[in-house]
mmCIF file of C-alpha atoms in Angstrom:
data_model
loop_
_atom_site.group_PDB
_atom_site.id
_atom_site.type_symbol
_atom_site.label_atom_id
_atom_site.label_comp_id
_atom_site.label_asym_id
_atom_site.label_seq_id
_atom_site.Cartn_x
_atom_site.Cartn_y
_atom_site.Cartn_z
ATOM 1 C CA GLY A 1 77.971 0.737 -63.569
ATOM 2 C CA ALA A 2 78.905 0.773 -59.978
ATOM 3 C CA VAL A 3 77.658 4.420 -58.538
ATOM 4 C CA VAL A 4 76.839 5.365 -55.350
ATOM 5 C CA SER A 5 75.220 9.142 -53.838
ATOM 6 C CA GLN A 6 74.977 10.203 -50.931
ATOM 7 C CA HIS A 7 72.521 12.657 -49.360
ATOM 8 C CA PRO A 8 73.541 15.510 -48.819
ATOM 9 C CA SER A 9 76.589 16.672 -50.421
ATOM 10 C CA TRP A 10 76.435 18.933 -47.859
ATOM 11 C CA VAL A 11 75.127 20.654 -44.649
ATOM 12 C CA ILE A 12 74.965 23.005 -41.892
ATOM 13 C CA CYS A 13 73.739 22.670 -38.774
ATOM 14 C CA LYS A 14 73.355 24.715 -35.636
ATOM 15 C CA SER A 15 75.539 22.658 -32.642
ATOM 16 C CA GLY A 16 73.064 20.425 -30.746
ATOM 17 C CA THR A 17 70.947 19.242 -33.344
ATOM 18 C CA SER A 18 70.862 15.995 -35.486
ATOM 19 C CA VAL A 19 71.988 15.482 -38.828
ATOM 20 C CA LYS A 20 70.968 12.672 -41.156
ATOM 21 C CA ILE A 21 72.887 10.998 -44.152
ATOM 22 C CA GLU A 22 72.588 9.248 -46.827
ATOM 23 C CA CYS A 23 74.613 6.422 -48.855
ATOM 24 C CA ARG A 24 72.931 4.152 -51.423
ATOM 25 C CA SER A 25 74.015 1.982 -54.387
ATOM 26 C CA LEU A 26 72.175 3.241 -57.502
ATOM 27 C CA ASP A 27 72.514 0.277 -59.445
ATOM 28 C CA PHE A 28 73.770 -2.833 -57.852
ATOM 29 C CA GLN A 29 72.940 -4.437 -54.169
ATOM 30 C CA ALA A 30 74.995 -3.665 -51.065
ATOM 31 C CA THR A 31 74.916 -6.450 -48.008
ATOM 32 C CA THR A 32 78.724 -4.268 -46.487
ATOM 33 C CA MET A 33 78.875 -0.783 -47.114
ATOM 34 C CA PHE A 34 81.327 1.719 -44.915
ATOM 35 C CA TRP A 35 81.208 4.766 -43.275
ATOM 36 C CA TYR A 36 84.878 7.014 -43.365
ATOM 37 C CA ARG A 37 85.914 10.120 -42.265
ATOM 38 C CA GLN A 38 88.138 12.289 -43.406
ATOM 39 C CA PHE A 39 89.893 15.466 -42.062
ATOM 40 C CA PRO A 40 91.497 18.147 -44.535
ATOM 41 C CA LYS A 41 94.589 16.673 -45.442
ATOM 42 C CA GLN A 42 94.337 13.503 -44.720
ATOM 43 C CA SER A 43 93.527 10.156 -45.853
ATOM 44 C CA LEU A 44 90.455 8.145 -44.638
ATOM 45 C CA MET A 45 89.735 6.996 -41.139
ATOM 46 C CA LEU A 46 87.233 3.801 -41.333
ATOM 47 C CA MET A 47 84.395 4.547 -38.737
ATOM 48 C CA ALA A 48 81.804 1.919 -38.858
ATOM 49 C CA THR A 49 81.183 -1.043 -41.219
ATOM 50 C CA SER A 50 77.516 -0.971 -42.216
ATOM 51 C CA ASN A 51 75.583 -4.878 -42.351
ATOM 52 C CA GLU A 52 72.286 -5.146 -43.943
ATOM 53 C CA GLY A 53 69.945 -6.059 -41.848
ATOM 54 C CA SER A 54 71.844 -6.280 -38.525
ATOM 55 C CA LYS A 55 74.047 -3.953 -36.832
ATOM 56 C CA ALA A 56 77.384 -2.154 -37.634
ATOM 57 C CA THR A 57 80.876 -2.330 -36.181
ATOM 58 C CA TYR A 58 82.260 -0.080 -34.875
ATOM 59 C CA GLU A 59 85.956 0.564 -35.078
ATOM 60 C CA GLN A 60 87.702 1.319 -32.274
ATOM 61 C CA GLY A 61 87.635 4.885 -30.552
ATOM 62 C CA VAL A 62 83.994 5.893 -32.441
ATOM 63 C CA GLU A 63 81.058 6.593 -30.487
ATOM 64 C CA LYS A 64 78.416 4.081 -31.629
ATOM 65 C CA ASP A 65 75.402 6.565 -29.927
ATOM 66 C CA LYS A 66 76.733 9.529 -31.423
ATOM 67 C CA PHE A 67 77.247 8.270 -34.942
ATOM 68 C CA LEU A 68 73.986 6.630 -35.540
ATOM 69 C CA ILE A 69 74.192 3.305 -38.194
ATOM 70 C CA ASN A 70 71.477 1.938 -39.904
ATOM 71 C CA HIS A 71 71.244 -0.689 -43.573
ATOM 72 C CA ALA A 72 67.974 -1.240 -43.333
ATOM 73 C CA SER A 73 68.017 -2.651 -47.077
ATOM 74 C CA LEU A 74 70.472 -3.807 -50.010
ATOM 75 C CA THR A 75 71.180 -0.255 -51.781
ATOM 76 C CA LEU A 76 70.667 1.742 -48.322
ATOM 77 C CA SER A 77 72.500 3.128 -45.658
ATOM 78 C CA THR A 78 72.013 6.107 -43.278
ATOM 79 C CA LEU A 79 74.875 7.681 -41.086
ATOM 80 C CA THR A 80 73.083 9.975 -38.269
ATOM 81 C CA VAL A 81 75.117 11.786 -35.986
ATOM 82 C CA THR A 82 73.129 12.682 -33.066
ATOM 83 C CA SER A 83 73.788 16.251 -31.491
ATOM 84 C CA ALA A 84 76.251 17.885 -33.331
ATOM 85 C CA HIS A 85 79.089 19.593 -32.527
ATOM 86 C CA PRO A 86 81.466 22.427 -33.890
ATOM 87 C CA GLU A 87 84.165 19.031 -33.265
ATOM 88 C CA ASP A 88 82.001 16.819 -35.258
ATOM 89 C CA SER A 89 82.476 19.074 -38.625
ATOM 90 C CA SER A 90 83.915 16.936 -41.715
ATOM 91 C CA PHE A 91 83.366 15.400 -44.878
ATOM 92 C CA TYR A 92 82.020 12.279 -43.908
ATOM 93 C CA ILE A 93 82.416 9.320 -46.705
ATOM 94 C CA CYS A 94 80.414 6.326 -47.408
ATOM 95 C CA SER A 95 81.547 3.586 -49.602
ATOM 96 C CA ALA A 96 79.430 0.062 -50.946
ATOM 97 C CA ARG A 97 81.106 -3.617 -51.291
ATOM 98 C CA GLU A 98 79.807 -4.586 -55.295
ATOM 99 C CA PRO A 99 79.907 -8.367 -54.090
ATOM 100 C CA THR A 100 80.454 -10.127 -57.277
ATOM 101 C CA GLN A 101 83.695 -7.393 -58.059
ATOM 102 C CA GLU A 102 84.857 -7.415 -54.709
ATOM 103 C CA THR A 103 85.127 -3.361 -54.660
ATOM 104 C CA GLN A 104 84.142 -0.935 -52.645
ATOM 105 C CA TYR A 105 83.007 2.212 -54.684
ATOM 106 C CA PHE A 106 82.825 5.257 -52.797
ATOM 107 C CA GLY A 107 80.245 8.326 -52.722
ATOM 108 C CA PRO A 108 81.114 11.751 -53.166
ATOM 109 C CA GLY A 109 80.783 12.694 -49.473
ATOM 110 C CA THR A 110 78.883 14.721 -47.541
ATOM 111 C CA ARG A 111 80.842 17.856 -46.144
ATOM 112 C CA LEU A 112 79.293 18.458 -42.792
ATOM 113 C CA LEU A 113 79.593 21.975 -40.554
ATOM 114 C CA VAL A 114 78.449 22.502 -37.293
ATOM 115 C CA LEU A 115 78.330 25.571 -36.027
ATOM 116 C CA ALA B 1 100.752 -5.427 -38.306
ATOM 117 C CA GLN B 2 99.301 -4.757 -41.789
ATOM 118 C CA SER B 3 99.274 -1.751 -43.091
ATOM 119 C CA VAL B 4 100.173 0.145 -46.754
ATOM 120 C CA THR B 5 102.080 2.705 -47.078
ATOM 121 C CA GLN B 6 102.552 5.869 -49.049
ATOM 122 C CA PRO B 7 106.246 7.372 -48.379
ATOM 123 C CA ASP B 8 105.449 10.557 -50.998
ATOM 124 C CA ILE B 9 103.544 13.151 -50.028
ATOM 125 C CA HIS B 10 103.856 15.129 -52.354
ATOM 126 C CA ILE B 11 105.173 14.820 -56.698
ATOM 127 C CA THR B 12 105.188 17.376 -58.757
ATOM 128 C CA VAL B 13 105.462 16.474 -62.464
ATOM 129 C CA SER B 14 105.172 18.367 -65.315
ATOM 130 C CA GLU B 15 102.549 17.543 -68.178
ATOM 131 C CA GLY B 16 103.407 15.334 -70.651
ATOM 132 C CA ALA B 17 106.018 14.059 -68.341
ATOM 133 C CA SER B 18 105.727 10.031 -66.873
ATOM 134 C CA LEU B 19 104.705 9.558 -63.459
ATOM 135 C CA GLU B 20 104.767 6.279 -61.082
ATOM 136 C CA LEU B 21 103.513 6.580 -57.680
ATOM 137 C CA ARG B 22 104.511 4.121 -54.807
ATOM 138 C CA CYS B 23 102.985 2.001 -52.222
ATOM 139 C CA ASN B 24 103.978 -0.655 -50.179
ATOM 140 C CA TYR B 25 101.841 -2.710 -47.978
ATOM 141 C CA SER B 26 103.134 -5.031 -45.245
ATOM 142 C CA TYR B 27 100.849 -8.220 -45.033
ATOM 143 C CA GLY B 28 102.149 -11.907 -44.993
ATOM 144 C CA ALA B 29 100.113 -13.133 -47.619
ATOM 145 C CA THR B 30 99.328 -11.389 -51.217
ATOM 146 C CA PRO B 31 95.916 -8.720 -50.185
ATOM 147 C CA TYR B 32 93.737 -7.268 -52.590
ATOM 148 C CA LEU B 33 94.955 -4.079 -53.998
ATOM 149 C CA PHE B 34 93.669 -0.954 -55.555
ATOM 150 C CA TRP B 35 94.583 2.818 -56.456
ATOM 151 C CA TYR B 36 91.719 5.454 -56.040
ATOM 152 C CA VAL B 37 91.863 8.622 -57.162
ATOM 153 C CA GLN B 38 90.354 12.118 -55.155
ATOM 154 C CA SER B 39 89.741 15.422 -56.770
ATOM 155 C CA PRO B 40 89.909 17.826 -54.044
ATOM 156 C CA GLY B 41 86.202 17.858 -52.822
ATOM 157 C CA GLN B 42 85.108 14.668 -53.815
ATOM 158 C CA GLY B 43 84.752 10.963 -53.099
ATOM 159 C CA LEU B 44 86.947 8.577 -54.301
ATOM 160 C CA GLN B 45 86.911 6.902 -57.798
ATOM 161 C CA LEU B 46 88.949 3.895 -58.201
ATOM 162 C CA LEU B 47 91.845 3.198 -61.013
ATOM 163 C CA LEU B 48 92.779 0.039 -61.364
ATOM 164 C CA LYS B 49 93.032 -3.428 -58.225
ATOM 165 C CA TYR B 50 94.787 -6.755 -58.270
ATOM 166 C CA PHE B 51 93.174 -9.636 -56.616
ATOM 167 C CA SER B 52 95.881 -12.478 -58.516
ATOM 168 C CA GLY B 53 96.899 -13.078 -61.755
ATOM 169 C CA ASP B 54 98.835 -10.989 -64.426
ATOM 170 C CA THR B 55 100.539 -8.536 -62.129
ATOM 171 C CA LEU B 56 100.363 -5.597 -64.045
ATOM 172 C CA VAL B 57 97.170 -4.893 -64.422
ATOM 173 C CA GLN B 58 95.998 -1.765 -66.876
ATOM 174 C CA GLY B 59 93.075 0.703 -65.401
ATOM 175 C CA ILE B 60 91.137 3.934 -66.654
ATOM 176 C CA LYS B 61 92.243 7.496 -67.876
ATOM 177 C CA GLY B 62 95.364 5.568 -68.547
ATOM 178 C CA PHE B 63 97.248 4.455 -65.417
ATOM 179 C CA GLU B 64 98.743 1.504 -64.964
ATOM 180 C CA ALA B 65 99.957 -0.238 -62.199
ATOM 181 C CA GLU B 66 102.578 -3.300 -61.371
ATOM 182 C CA PHE B 67 102.459 -5.836 -58.447
ATOM 183 C CA LYS B 68 106.018 -7.145 -57.200
ATOM 184 C CA ARG B 69 105.459 -9.479 -55.096
ATOM 185 C CA SER B 70 109.074 -9.515 -53.498
ATOM 186 C CA GLN B 71 109.053 -5.752 -53.216
ATOM 187 C CA SER B 72 105.590 -5.914 -51.432
ATOM 188 C CA SER B 73 104.848 -3.054 -53.798
ATOM 189 C CA PHE B 74 101.913 -2.124 -56.030
ATOM 190 C CA ASN B 75 103.540 1.046 -57.883
ATOM 191 C CA LEU B 76 100.960 3.276 -60.548
ATOM 192 C CA ARG B 77 101.974 4.528 -63.834
ATOM 193 C CA LYS B 78 101.120 6.413 -66.140
ATOM 194 C CA PRO B 79 103.438 7.247 -69.527
ATOM 195 C CA SER B 80 102.450 10.920 -70.318
ATOM 196 C CA VAL B 81 100.721 12.592 -66.953
ATOM 197 C CA HIS B 82 97.660 15.414 -67.697
ATOM 198 C CA TRP B 83 96.792 18.493 -66.557
ATOM 199 C CA SER B 84 93.366 17.375 -65.267
ATOM 200 C CA ASP B 85 95.606 14.296 -63.465
ATOM 201 C CA ALA B 86 96.343 16.422 -60.547
ATOM 202 C CA ALA B 87 94.358 15.000 -57.671
ATOM 203 C CA GLU B 88 95.142 13.050 -54.308
ATOM 204 C CA TYR B 89 95.656 9.154 -55.548
ATOM 205 C CA PHE B 90 95.277 6.401 -52.472
ATOM 206 C CA CYS B 91 96.500 3.004 -52.434
ATOM 207 C CA ALA B 92 94.524 0.665 -50.894
ATOM 208 C CA ALA B 93 94.564 -3.014 -49.455
ATOM 209 C CA ARG B 94 92.214 -5.742 -48.842
ATOM 210 C CA MET B 95 93.751 -7.635 -46.218
ATOM 211 C CA ASP B 96 91.416 -10.125 -44.610
ATOM 212 C CA SER B 97 88.127 -11.278 -44.776
ATOM 213 C CA SER B 98 86.478 -8.164 -43.162
ATOM 214 C CA TYR B 99 86.217 -6.569 -46.925
ATOM 215 C CA LYS B 100 88.160 -3.656 -44.844
ATOM 216 C CA LEU B 101 90.480 -1.414 -46.624
ATOM 217 C CA ILE B 102 93.404 -0.393 -45.463
ATOM 218 C CA PHE B 103 94.092 3.119 -46.464
ATOM 219 C CA GLY B 104 98.014 4.431 -47.408
ATOM 220 C CA SER B 105 98.346 8.220 -46.524
ATOM 221 C CA GLY B 106 97.754 9.510 -49.890
ATOM 222 C CA THR B 107 100.649 10.881 -52.492
ATOM 223 C CA ARG B 108 99.085 14.248 -54.015
ATOM 224 C CA LEU B 109 100.162 15.441 -57.228
ATOM 225 C CA LEU B 110 100.909 18.598 -58.945
ATOM 226 C CA VAL B 111 101.324 19.324 -62.925
ATOM 227 C CA ARG B 112 103.626 21.706 -63.797
ATOM 228 C CA PRO B 113 102.223 23.057 -67.255
#
C-alpha cells in the first residue's frame, strides 16, 4: 500500500513552453501533497505544500507564478512549470501524506530538461 | 533553529560488514523521525519511522534505527550490508503541525565487493 505515482517520468521541452507534472496517490486519499526539487547530489528542497481544495503554500523564494500547483482531488496534484527555461531543468519529486500513518510517501520523480 | 544533520557525506563499507549512518536533529521536543533511501534517478522509499514508544524500530530490508533523546540522534543500522544497499540515505524529521519534513543532506553509501 501507500503508492504514489508521477507522470511523466522524464520530459524534454523547448525553452518558453509549459510542462505539467502529475502526482497521484494510488491507494489512499491525500489531502496534503508536497512538491520538491532536487539538484544533482543534493538533498530535497521543498517547493510548496499542496492542499486539496485550497491554494498551495509556497516556500520562500519559490515563484508561485512560475510553478503553478493545483490539487483538484484527493488523489491528484499537478505542478505546471510555466515558460520553462534551462535553469528550471531539475528532478522534481512529489510526496503525499498518508493521513492514517502520518507519513509522506514519495513518487518516483520527474526529470525535466529544458533546451 | 530546527535542523537535521547527517555528518557523513559518504560512507564506504565492505559487503557483509555492519553499517551505521548517523542522524542528529535540533528541536525542542521529540520530532517524528524518518529514514528514506533513494536509488539513482528514483524517488524516495521509506525505510522506517519513529513517533513514540520503543526507541528501537525495525524497518524494511533488514534496517533498524535507534532513537536516543539524550543525544538528539536517530542512527540507522544494518548488521550485514548487501551490494544492493548502495544508495543515498536521507534522514528526515517532522517538527511541527504543518506536516513538512526537514531533510538532512544525505549520506551516500558505497559497498565494496
